[in-house]
Amino acid sequence: MPNIIDVSDLSYRYQEAGSRVLDHVTLSVKQGEWLAIIGHNGSGKSTLAKCLNGLIQPEQGNVVVSGYNTKDESAIWKIRRRVGMVFQNPDNQFVGATVRDDVAFGMENHGVAREEMLQRLDEALKLVKMEAYADQEPHRLSGGQKQRVALAGIVALQPLIVILDEATSMLDPEGRRDVLETMKLLNKQRGLTVLSITHDLDEAVHADRLIVMNEGKVIRQGTPAEIFQHAELLEEIGLDLPFAVKMERLLRQRGLEMTERPLTQEGLVNALWTLRSTM
Amino acid sequence: MDITVNHVTHTYQPGTPFMRMALNDVSVAFPSGSFTSIIGHTGSGKSTLAQHLNGLLLPSTGSITAGDLTLEGGSKRKKKKINFKALREKVGYVFQYPEHQLFEETLLKDVAFGPINFGVPQDEAGRRAKACLELVHIPSAFWERSPFDLSGGQMRRVAIAGVLAVQPEVIILDEPTAGLDPRGRKEIMDLFDQLHRQQKRTIIMVTHNMSDAALYSDQVVVMNHGSLIMAGSPAEVFSRDEALQRIGLESPETMQFIRRLAEKIGTPQPTLSAFTMEDTADAVLKLLKGDAAHV
């Protein structure tokens, strides 16, 4: 699969005298993949996200999105239409009086023809399972529903990639699950590329690939299995570990040797079941 | 200071088409020195209940007793006679995203604002501000800086220091760790655990995080559609997995894991409760071995 985002040697700082928030970052995002970026607060994750749709211009290096460099001012709107973003606080991103108006807002801004717009609107609301709420006021929805409406607004613009910037961190467990299920559907069935910036490591284990950031640098890239093999490194930089990884380690300390290192609760339950049958 | 909630009902926008009963006949006690978590789905009335405890909202009917103060509902209420200031000095409230309320030029001024507002002399307020900033682990090098130069987690801790500087006996926390990274979450929860254990402050926390509710609380209160449907120790509340699931809540991850494992290996659901990772690992060993002994 071709890359749809290429970041090369990207550096950025907010104040000239300040330290680098992004420090020579090089990475790429492949079309159709689910990529998660993890790191603690202040590691540069959100700044990186803002560079990807040209909200921030690199101090050094380049960001290229489906062939367009974010430094090219004439391409900035093409880039933003290809890169949709969902932010942390669902209440900060509503403009429409109804769910339908809100989802239409982005398309109106981009000059989508009315007939086309109506069709995309219905389709987007169906995808996020919010069609029953089309005429409701957005502020009366739950957090998870709000984020799904925000997603519908983005999907309607037919972007290449959706960036979730801590998009589930303010939601309750059910809202979080709802949004993730919706994202999985969009990723697997519609081939939408997903870049998720997250603290939720139990979410991150479901990504195709993980990037670990610390102090503005990319310090690790790999599959979840590869990344979580280095549990100590992640803890050193202040990150938590998925439940199954922590539990497997405690069980190993208590003398249980499993042949694999599961990343999910389900995987660990199965591994223990297998182990028990040989006990 | 004990807080008691007696048959409190709260109706939002009464007499309008938007009328909604946010609390329905809620009775619960928060004993002095206890740590209570209030859990429930979004919109269950948890925050509405918390806002009654320092008089931000007043009951429509029923009453609340906080120390020697009583907040009566409905027609019995004479609003002007309630000494809100005395109540709020004793019952501090840390709102959701408290860092949004920072406003002063320096950290010290911001943290001292609360006590000064309650009539504490400048120099004493300054001393308290320093002590509280130390308590929340903000290095003194930052104290004369603007709060807006800090990271999100640091700003949250400064805002909490501002509530602590008033020296409330009871601290109400509305989702204190929302939006923080794991390290920030742990720092904040350790801080409240310490305030509870060492200084015997009463803590009342509204949370979505079942693990925090299980690990730190003496009492867990479960709200659903404005009603209190369960209250008890974490072990009591989280043993009722099915009842929690019916209202869209989950048990802590540790308990979910033990139940899943028991189900998979076909043993009866264990009655034990384990909320720390260590206890859970021990429980897993027991489950595996206990079963093996029967074979």
GROMACS .gro file of C-alpha atoms in nm, chain A residues 15 39-42 88-89 137 140 142-143 166 169-174 177 199 201-202 214 235-240 243 246-247 250-251 254 256 265-266 268-270 272-273 275-276 279, chain B residues 18 41-42 96-97 100 149 151-153 178-183 185 208 210 247-250 253-254 256-257 260-261 264-265 276-282 284-285 287-289 291-292 295:
model
   92
   15GLN     CA    1   0.872   2.974   2.108
   39GLY     CA    2   0.313   0.893   2.457
   40HIS     CA    3   0.244   1.087   2.773
   41ASN     CA    4   0.118   1.446   2.791
   42GLY     CA    5   0.374   1.683   2.644
   88GLN     CA    6  -1.091   1.556   2.256
   89ASN     CA    7  -1.386   1.764   2.369
  137GLU     CA    8  -3.001   1.913   1.892
  140ARG     CA    9  -2.860   1.687   2.398
  142SER     CA   10  -2.430   1.175   2.503
  143GLY     CA   11  -2.055   1.219   2.465
  166GLU     CA   12  -0.763   1.179   2.226
  169SER     CA   13  -1.060   1.029   2.651
  170MET     CA   14  -1.357   1.233   2.776
  171LEU     CA   15  -1.611   0.959   2.717
  172ASP     CA   16  -1.751   0.703   2.957
  173PRO     CA   17  -1.666   0.335   2.889
  174GLU     CA   18  -1.975   0.278   2.676
  177ARG     CA   19  -1.660   0.147   2.295
  199HIS     CA   20  -0.356   0.721   2.613
  201LEU     CA   21  -0.344   0.130   2.567
  202ASP     CA   22  -0.624  -0.122   2.557
  214ASN     CA   23   0.874   1.077   2.406
  235GLU     CA   24   0.705   0.226   3.193
  236GLU     CA   25   1.031   0.419   3.210
  237ILE     CA   26   0.882   0.698   3.001
  238GLY     CA   27   0.568   0.706   3.215
  239LEU     CA   28   0.330   0.504   3.002
  240ASP     CA   29   0.091   0.250   3.138
  243PHE     CA   30  -0.406  -0.495   3.146
  246LYS     CA   31   0.074  -0.635   3.329
  247MET     CA   32  -0.118  -0.945   3.441
  250LEU     CA   33   0.267  -1.082   3.748
  251LEU     CA   34   0.166  -1.440   3.670
  254ARG     CA   35   0.440  -1.633   4.032
  256LEU     CA   36   0.326  -1.949   3.546
  265GLN     CA   37  -0.783  -1.003   2.822
  266GLU     CA   38  -0.937  -1.256   2.587
  268LEU     CA   39  -0.473  -1.409   2.823
  269VAL     CA   40  -0.780  -1.606   2.929
  270ASN     CA   41  -0.724  -1.842   2.636
  272LEU     CA   42  -0.430  -1.961   3.077
  273TRP     CA   43  -0.689  -2.213   2.968
  275LEU     CA   44  -0.176  -2.378   3.024
  276ARG     CA   45  -0.423  -2.528   3.271
  279MET     CA   46  -0.096  -2.862   3.449
  297PHE     CA   47  -3.819   2.083   2.966
  320HIS     CA   48  -2.389   0.640   3.350
  321THR     CA   49  -2.361   0.985   3.187
  375GLN     CA   50  -1.439   1.889   3.597
  376TYR     CA   51  -1.141   2.039   3.414
  379HIS     CA   52  -1.006   2.612   3.300
  428ASP     CA   53   0.294   2.809   3.094
  430SER     CA   54   0.133   2.140   3.105
  431GLY     CA   55  -0.228   2.021   3.134
  432GLY     CA   56  -0.152   1.784   3.420
  457ALA     CA   57  -1.053   1.296   3.308
  458GLY     CA   58  -0.827   1.367   3.013
  459LEU     CA   59  -0.501   1.302   3.201
  460ASP     CA   60  -0.239   1.051   3.095
  461PRO     CA   61  -0.176   0.744   3.314
  462ARG     CA   62   0.106   0.906   3.507
  464ARG     CA   63  -0.395   1.009   3.679
  487HIS     CA   64  -1.638   0.684   3.543
  489MET     CA   65  -1.439   0.172   3.813
  526ILE     CA   66  -2.751  -0.012   3.380
  527GLY     CA   67  -2.456   0.000   3.143
  528LEU     CA   68  -2.178  -0.008   3.402
  529GLU     CA   69  -1.888  -0.246   3.422
  532GLU     CA   70  -1.107  -0.476   3.489
  533THR     CA   71  -0.960  -0.705   3.754
  535GLN     CA   72  -1.403  -0.881   3.475
  536PHE     CA   73  -1.088  -1.079   3.411
  539ARG     CA   74  -1.400  -1.441   3.229
  540LEU     CA   75  -1.135  -1.689   3.335
  543LYS     CA   76  -1.370  -2.028   3.039
  544ILE     CA   77  -1.236  -2.301   3.266
  555THR     CA   78  -0.533  -0.467   4.287
  556MET     CA   79  -0.330  -0.638   4.015
  557GLU     CA   80  -0.140  -0.840   4.278
  558ASP     CA   81  -0.456  -0.974   4.443
  559THR     CA   82  -0.593  -1.058   4.100
  560ALA     CA   83  -0.281  -1.255   4.005
  561ASP     CA   84  -0.310  -1.450   4.333
  563VAL     CA   85  -0.590  -1.646   3.914
  564LEU     CA   86  -0.343  -1.892   4.065
  566LEU     CA   87  -0.858  -2.053   4.031
  567LEU     CA   88  -0.617  -2.257   3.820
  568LYS     CA   89  -0.488  -2.471   4.107
  570ASP     CA   90  -0.963  -2.649   3.976
  571ALA     CA   91  -0.664  -2.877   3.912
  574VAL     CA   92  -0.941  -3.331   3.853
   0.00000   0.00000   0.00000
